[in-house]
Amino acid sequence: MKYVCDVCGYVYDPAIGDPDNDVPAGTEFEDLPSDWVCPECGVGKDEFSPMD
């Protein structure tokens, strides 16, 4: 499932991961490190919502 940043609209897609921040493809949102932040605006995971 994809998650969208409520602040800036960045979409975290597990199929892509976050390669710029050493998060490999296939990493589910729930499995991201607790200190992971949005690569676009820097907010924490608690500012993301699941996409339909």
PDB file of N, CA, C and O in Angstrom:
ATOM      1  N   MET A   1       0.832  -1.180   0.000  1.00  0.00           N
ATOM      2  CA  MET A   1       0.000   0.000   0.000  1.00  0.00           C
ATOM      3  C   MET A   1       0.881   1.249   0.000  1.00  0.00           C
ATOM      4  O   MET A   1       1.878   1.320   0.694  1.00  0.00           O
ATOM      5  N   LYS A   2       0.486   2.231  -0.785  1.00  0.00           N
ATOM      6  CA  LYS A   2       1.205   3.499  -0.839  1.00  0.00           C
ATOM      7  C   LYS A   2       0.698   4.425   0.256  1.00  0.00           C
ATOM      8  O   LYS A   2      -0.452   4.329   0.682  1.00  0.00           O
ATOM      9  N   TYR A   3       1.592   5.298   0.700  1.00  0.00           N
ATOM     10  CA  TYR A   3       1.240   6.300   1.711  1.00  0.00           C
ATOM     11  C   TYR A   3       1.609   7.668   1.171  1.00  0.00           C
ATOM     12  O   TYR A   3       2.612   7.821   0.487  1.00  0.00           O
ATOM     13  N   VAL A   4       0.774   8.671   1.506  1.00  0.00           N
ATOM     14  CA  VAL A   4       1.016  10.033   1.030  1.00  0.00           C
ATOM     15  C   VAL A   4       1.294  10.950   2.222  1.00  0.00           C
ATOM     16  O   VAL A   4       0.656  10.833   3.268  1.00  0.00           O
ATOM     17  N   CYS A   5       2.258  11.841   2.040  1.00  0.00           N
ATOM     18  CA  CYS A   5       2.585  12.834   3.066  1.00  0.00           C
ATOM     19  C   CYS A   5       1.463  13.862   3.114  1.00  0.00           C
ATOM     20  O   CYS A   5       1.132  14.480   2.096  1.00  0.00           O
ATOM     21  N   ASP A   6       0.886  14.044   4.301  1.00  0.00           N
ATOM     22  CA  ASP A   6      -0.216  14.997   4.460  1.00  0.00           C
ATOM     23  C   ASP A   6       0.250  16.447   4.297  1.00  0.00           C
ATOM     24  O   ASP A   6      -0.560  17.326   4.043  1.00  0.00           O
ATOM     25  N   VAL A   7       1.547  16.684   4.445  1.00  0.00           N
ATOM     26  CA  VAL A   7       2.082  18.042   4.393  1.00  0.00           C
ATOM     27  C   VAL A   7       2.416  18.463   2.960  1.00  0.00           C
ATOM     28  O   VAL A   7       1.993  19.516   2.497  1.00  0.00           O
ATOM     29  N   CYS A   8       3.178  17.611   2.236  1.00  0.00           N
ATOM     30  CA  CYS A   8       3.670  18.044   0.922  1.00  0.00           C
ATOM     31  C   CYS A   8       3.168  17.207  -0.255  1.00  0.00           C
ATOM     32  O   CYS A   8       3.392  17.572  -1.402  1.00  0.00           O
ATOM     33  N   GLY A   9       2.525  16.065   0.019  1.00  0.00           N
ATOM     34  CA  GLY A   9       1.991  15.250  -1.069  1.00  0.00           C
ATOM     35  C   GLY A   9       2.942  14.199  -1.596  1.00  0.00           C
ATOM     36  O   GLY A   9       2.604  13.476  -2.534  1.00  0.00           O
ATOM     37  N   TYR A  10       4.145  14.061  -1.013  1.00  0.00           N
ATOM     38  CA  TYR A  10       5.079  13.012  -1.421  1.00  0.00           C
ATOM     39  C   TYR A  10       4.421  11.649  -1.220  1.00  0.00           C
ATOM     40  O   TYR A  10       3.760  11.412  -0.209  1.00  0.00           O
ATOM     41  N   VAL A  11       4.581  10.768  -2.193  1.00  0.00           N
ATOM     42  CA  VAL A  11       4.003   9.429  -2.098  1.00  0.00           C
ATOM     43  C   VAL A  11       5.116   8.420  -1.859  1.00  0.00           C
ATOM     44  O   VAL A  11       6.064   8.321  -2.652  1.00  0.00           O
ATOM     45  N   TYR A  12       4.998   7.683  -0.735  1.00  0.00           N
ATOM     46  CA  TYR A  12       5.918   6.570  -0.483  1.00  0.00           C
ATOM     47  C   TYR A  12       5.327   5.329  -1.117  1.00  0.00           C
ATOM     48  O   TYR A  12       4.234   4.893  -0.775  1.00  0.00           O
ATOM     49  N   ASP A  13       6.072   4.747  -2.064  1.00  0.00           N
ATOM     50  CA  ASP A  13       5.650   3.542  -2.773  1.00  0.00           C
ATOM     51  C   ASP A  13       6.596   2.413  -2.383  1.00  0.00           C
ATOM     52  O   ASP A  13       7.794   2.473  -2.692  1.00  0.00           O
ATOM     53  N   PRO A  14       6.081   1.374  -1.700  1.00  0.00           N
ATOM     54  CA  PRO A  14       6.954   0.272  -1.280  1.00  0.00           C
ATOM     55  C   PRO A  14       7.656  -0.423  -2.446  1.00  0.00           C
ATOM     56  O   PRO A  14       8.744  -0.976  -2.268  1.00  0.00           O
ATOM     57  N   ALA A  15       7.071  -0.378  -3.627  1.00  0.00           N
ATOM     58  CA  ALA A  15       7.694  -1.013  -4.790  1.00  0.00           C
ATOM     59  C   ALA A  15       8.986  -0.293  -5.180  1.00  0.00           C
ATOM     60  O   ALA A  15       9.872  -0.881  -5.801  1.00  0.00           O
ATOM     61  N   ILE A  16       9.097   0.980  -4.789  1.00  0.00           N
ATOM     62  CA  ILE A  16      10.280   1.787  -5.106  1.00  0.00           C
ATOM     63  C   ILE A  16      11.172   1.948  -3.888  1.00  0.00           C
ATOM     64  O   ILE A  16      12.393   1.969  -3.995  1.00  0.00           O
ATOM     65  N   GLY A  17      10.566   2.050  -2.693  1.00  0.00           N
ATOM     66  CA  GLY A  17      11.336   2.332  -1.485  1.00  0.00           C
ATOM     67  C   GLY A  17      11.769   3.780  -1.479  1.00  0.00           C
ATOM     68  O   GLY A  17      11.122   4.644  -2.071  1.00  0.00           O
ATOM     69  N   ASP A  18      12.878   4.043  -0.833  1.00  0.00           N
ATOM     70  CA  ASP A  18      13.453   5.398  -0.785  1.00  0.00           C
ATOM     71  C   ASP A  18      14.957   5.239  -0.990  1.00  0.00           C
ATOM     72  O   ASP A  18      15.735   5.341  -0.043  1.00  0.00           O
ATOM     73  N   PRO A  19      15.372   4.969  -2.231  1.00  0.00           N
ATOM     74  CA  PRO A  19      16.776   4.650  -2.486  1.00  0.00           C
ATOM     75  C   PRO A  19      17.747   5.758  -2.091  1.00  0.00           C
ATOM     76  O   PRO A  19      18.885   5.467  -1.727  1.00  0.00           O
ATOM     77  N   ASP A  20      17.298   7.003  -2.109  1.00  0.00           N
ATOM     78  CA  ASP A  20      18.185   8.105  -1.727  1.00  0.00           C
ATOM     79  C   ASP A  20      18.516   8.077  -0.233  1.00  0.00           C
ATOM     80  O   ASP A  20      19.475   8.709   0.205  1.00  0.00           O
ATOM     81  N   ASN A  21      17.708   7.358   0.534  1.00  0.00           N
ATOM     82  CA  ASN A  21      17.910   7.266   1.979  1.00  0.00           C
ATOM     83  C   ASN A  21      18.116   5.819   2.438  1.00  0.00           C
ATOM     84  O   ASN A  21      17.781   5.461   3.574  1.00  0.00           O
ATOM     85  N   ASP A  22      18.651   5.001   1.542  1.00  0.00           N
ATOM     86  CA  ASP A  22      19.024   3.622   1.849  1.00  0.00           C
ATOM     87  C   ASP A  22      17.854   2.742   2.279  1.00  0.00           C
ATOM     88  O   ASP A  22      18.026   1.838   3.097  1.00  0.00           O
ATOM     89  N   VAL A  23      16.653   3.016   1.751  1.00  0.00           N
ATOM     90  CA  VAL A  23      15.503   2.147   1.999  1.00  0.00           C
ATOM     91  C   VAL A  23      15.270   1.352   0.717  1.00  0.00           C
ATOM     92  O   VAL A  23      14.898   1.921  -0.313  1.00  0.00           O
ATOM     93  N   PRO A  24      15.522   0.036   0.762  1.00  0.00           N
ATOM     94  CA  PRO A  24      15.412  -0.764  -0.463  1.00  0.00           C
ATOM     95  C   PRO A  24      13.972  -0.940  -0.936  1.00  0.00           C
ATOM     96  O   PRO A  24      13.028  -0.876  -0.138  1.00  0.00           O
ATOM     97  N   ALA A  25      13.815  -1.168  -2.229  1.00  0.00           N
ATOM     98  CA  ALA A  25      12.507  -1.500  -2.794  1.00  0.00           C
ATOM     99  C   ALA A  25      11.970  -2.723  -2.077  1.00  0.00           C
ATOM    100  O   ALA A  25      12.716  -3.617  -1.692  1.00  0.00           O
ATOM    101  N   GLY A  26      10.657  -2.751  -1.877  1.00  0.00           N
ATOM    102  CA  GLY A  26      10.024  -3.859  -1.182  1.00  0.00           C
ATOM    103  C   GLY A  26       9.826  -3.609   0.306  1.00  0.00           C
ATOM    104  O   GLY A  26       9.252  -4.433   1.001  1.00  0.00           O
ATOM    105  N   THR A  27      10.295  -2.451   0.807  1.00  0.00           N
ATOM    106  CA  THR A  27      10.125  -2.118   2.222  1.00  0.00           C
ATOM    107  C   THR A  27       8.743  -1.509   2.431  1.00  0.00           C
ATOM    108  O   THR A  27       8.439  -0.448   1.904  1.00  0.00           O
ATOM    109  N   GLU A  28       7.914  -2.213   3.198  1.00  0.00           N
ATOM    110  CA  GLU A  28       6.575  -1.699   3.495  1.00  0.00           C
ATOM    111  C   GLU A  28       6.688  -0.469   4.401  1.00  0.00           C
ATOM    112  O   GLU A  28       7.642  -0.326   5.169  1.00  0.00           O
ATOM    113  N   PHE A  29       5.691   0.407   4.327  1.00  0.00           N
ATOM    114  CA  PHE A  29       5.698   1.630   5.128  1.00  0.00           C
ATOM    115  C   PHE A  29       5.848   1.313   6.614  1.00  0.00           C
ATOM    116  O   PHE A  29       6.597   1.967   7.329  1.00  0.00           O
ATOM    117  N   GLU A  30       5.136   0.286   7.068  1.00  0.00           N
ATOM    118  CA  GLU A  30       5.174  -0.085   8.487  1.00  0.00           C
ATOM    119  C   GLU A  30       6.565  -0.536   8.916  1.00  0.00           C
ATOM    120  O   GLU A  30       6.894  -0.503  10.109  1.00  0.00           O
ATOM    121  N   ASP A  31       7.388  -0.978   7.963  1.00  0.00           N
ATOM    122  CA  ASP A  31       8.722  -1.480   8.270  1.00  0.00           C
ATOM    123  C   ASP A  31       9.816  -0.422   8.153  1.00  0.00           C
ATOM    124  O   ASP A  31      10.987  -0.718   8.404  1.00  0.00           O
ATOM    125  N   LEU A  32       9.439   0.805   7.791  1.00  0.00           N
ATOM    126  CA  LEU A  32      10.425   1.886   7.737  1.00  0.00           C
ATOM    127  C   LEU A  32      10.944   2.161   9.144  1.00  0.00           C
ATOM    128  O   LEU A  32      10.198   2.014  10.123  1.00  0.00           O
ATOM    129  N   PRO A  33      12.210   2.560   9.272  1.00  0.00           N
ATOM    130  CA  PRO A  33      12.732   2.894  10.609  1.00  0.00           C
ATOM    131  C   PRO A  33      11.899   3.996  11.262  1.00  0.00           C
ATOM    132  O   PRO A  33      11.346   4.856  10.575  1.00  0.00           O
ATOM    133  N   SER A  34      11.819   3.978  12.581  1.00  0.00           N
ATOM    134  CA  SER A  34      10.996   4.964  13.291  1.00  0.00           C
ATOM    135  C   SER A  34      11.503   6.391  13.091  1.00  0.00           C
ATOM    136  O   SER A  34      10.733   7.345  13.214  1.00  0.00           O
ATOM    137  N   ASP A  35      12.785   6.534  12.742  1.00  0.00           N
ATOM    138  CA  ASP A  35      13.334   7.879  12.542  1.00  0.00           C
ATOM    139  C   ASP A  35      13.320   8.315  11.075  1.00  0.00           C
ATOM    140  O   ASP A  35      13.843   9.370  10.741  1.00  0.00           O
ATOM    141  N   TRP A  36      12.694   7.506  10.204  1.00  0.00           N
ATOM    142  CA  TRP A  36      12.581   7.882   8.792  1.00  0.00           C
ATOM    143  C   TRP A  36      11.694   9.112   8.679  1.00  0.00           C
ATOM    144  O   TRP A  36      10.707   9.262   9.407  1.00  0.00           O
ATOM    145  N   VAL A  37      12.084  10.024   7.781  1.00  0.00           N
ATOM    146  CA  VAL A  37      11.292  11.236   7.550  1.00  0.00           C
ATOM    147  C   VAL A  37      11.023  11.393   6.056  1.00  0.00           C
ATOM    148  O   VAL A  37      11.720  10.821   5.217  1.00  0.00           O
ATOM    149  N   CYS A  38      10.025  12.161   5.738  1.00  0.00           N
ATOM    150  CA  CYS A  38       9.680  12.442   4.343  1.00  0.00           C
ATOM    151  C   CYS A  38      10.889  13.054   3.642  1.00  0.00           C
ATOM    152  O   CYS A  38      11.448  14.051   4.116  1.00  0.00           O
ATOM    153  N   PRO A  39      11.304  12.459   2.526  1.00  0.00           N
ATOM    154  CA  PRO A  39      12.475  12.992   1.828  1.00  0.00           C
ATOM    155  C   PRO A  39      12.229  14.354   1.167  1.00  0.00           C
ATOM    156  O   PRO A  39      13.171  15.040   0.798  1.00  0.00           O
ATOM    157  N   GLU A  40      10.977  14.752   1.056  1.00  0.00           N
ATOM    158  CA  GLU A  40      10.668  16.047   0.443  1.00  0.00           C
ATOM    159  C   GLU A  40      10.582  17.185   1.461  1.00  0.00           C
ATOM    160  O   GLU A  40      11.080  18.275   1.214  1.00  0.00           O
ATOM    161  N   CYS A  41       9.929  16.925   2.613  1.00  0.00           N
ATOM    162  CA  CYS A  41       9.706  18.036   3.547  1.00  0.00           C
ATOM    163  C   CYS A  41      10.183  17.757   4.965  1.00  0.00           C
ATOM    164  O   CYS A  41      10.176  18.671   5.791  1.00  0.00           O
ATOM    165  N   GLY A  42      10.567  16.517   5.276  1.00  0.00           N
ATOM    166  CA  GLY A  42      11.194  16.231   6.555  1.00  0.00           C
ATOM    167  C   GLY A  42      10.277  15.892   7.721  1.00  0.00           C
ATOM    168  O   GLY A  42      10.757  15.758   8.845  1.00  0.00           O
ATOM    169  N   VAL A  43       8.979  15.747   7.479  1.00  0.00           N
ATOM    170  CA  VAL A  43       8.090  15.368   8.588  1.00  0.00           C
ATOM    171  C   VAL A  43       8.183  13.870   8.846  1.00  0.00           C
ATOM    172  O   VAL A  43       8.617  13.092   7.995  1.00  0.00           O
ATOM    173  N   GLY A  44       7.740  13.453  10.026  1.00  0.00           N
ATOM    174  CA  GLY A  44       7.818  12.056  10.417  1.00  0.00           C
ATOM    175  C   GLY A  44       6.708  11.198   9.833  1.00  0.00           C
ATOM    176  O   GLY A  44       5.781  11.681   9.194  1.00  0.00           O
ATOM    177  N   LYS A  45       6.828   9.889  10.107  1.00  0.00           N
ATOM    178  CA  LYS A  45       5.864   8.914   9.580  1.00  0.00           C
ATOM    179  C   LYS A  45       4.432   9.194  10.032  1.00  0.00           C
ATOM    180  O   LYS A  45       3.479   8.821   9.347  1.00  0.00           O
ATOM    181  N   ASP A  46       4.279   9.858  11.185  1.00  0.00           N
ATOM    182  CA  ASP A  46       2.944  10.122  11.706  1.00  0.00           C
ATOM    183  C   ASP A  46       2.181  11.158  10.884  1.00  0.00           C
ATOM    184  O   ASP A  46       0.977  11.356  11.088  1.00  0.00           O
ATOM    185  N   GLU A  47       2.860  11.789   9.935  1.00  0.00           N
ATOM    186  CA  GLU A  47       2.219  12.776   9.063  1.00  0.00           C
ATOM    187  C   GLU A  47       1.843  12.172   7.708  1.00  0.00           C
ATOM    188  O   GLU A  47       1.568  12.906   6.751  1.00  0.00           O
ATOM    189  N   PHE A  48       1.833  10.844   7.606  1.00  0.00           N
ATOM    190  CA  PHE A  48       1.475  10.157   6.370  1.00  0.00           C
ATOM    191  C   PHE A  48       0.127   9.453   6.526  1.00  0.00           C
ATOM    192  O   PHE A  48      -0.215   9.004   7.619  1.00  0.00           O
ATOM    193  N   SER A  49      -0.598   9.349   5.416  1.00  0.00           N
ATOM    194  CA  SER A  49      -1.883   8.643   5.402  1.00  0.00           C
ATOM    195  C   SER A  49      -1.870   7.608   4.283  1.00  0.00           C
ATOM    196  O   SER A  49      -1.274   7.830   3.224  1.00  0.00           O
ATOM    197  N   PRO A  50      -2.556   6.468   4.519  1.00  0.00           N
ATOM    198  CA  PRO A  50      -2.638   5.459   3.448  1.00  0.00           C
ATOM    199  C   PRO A  50      -3.433   5.996   2.266  1.00  0.00           C
ATOM    200  O   PRO A  50      -4.381   6.750   2.427  1.00  0.00           O
ATOM    201  N   MET A  51      -3.002   5.600   1.064  1.00  0.00           N
ATOM    202  CA  MET A  51      -3.715   5.995  -0.155  1.00  0.00           C
ATOM    203  C   MET A  51      -4.710   4.895  -0.530  1.00  0.00           C
ATOM    204  O   MET A  51      -4.432   3.729  -0.349  1.00  0.00           O
ATOM    205  N   ASP A  52      -5.846   5.289  -1.054  1.00  0.00           N
ATOM    206  CA  ASP A  52      -6.832   4.311  -1.540  1.00  0.00           C
ATOM    207  C   ASP A  52      -6.467   3.810  -2.905  1.00  0.00           C
ATOM    208  O   ASP A  52      -5.902   4.501  -3.694  1.00  0.00           O
TER     209      ASP A  52
END
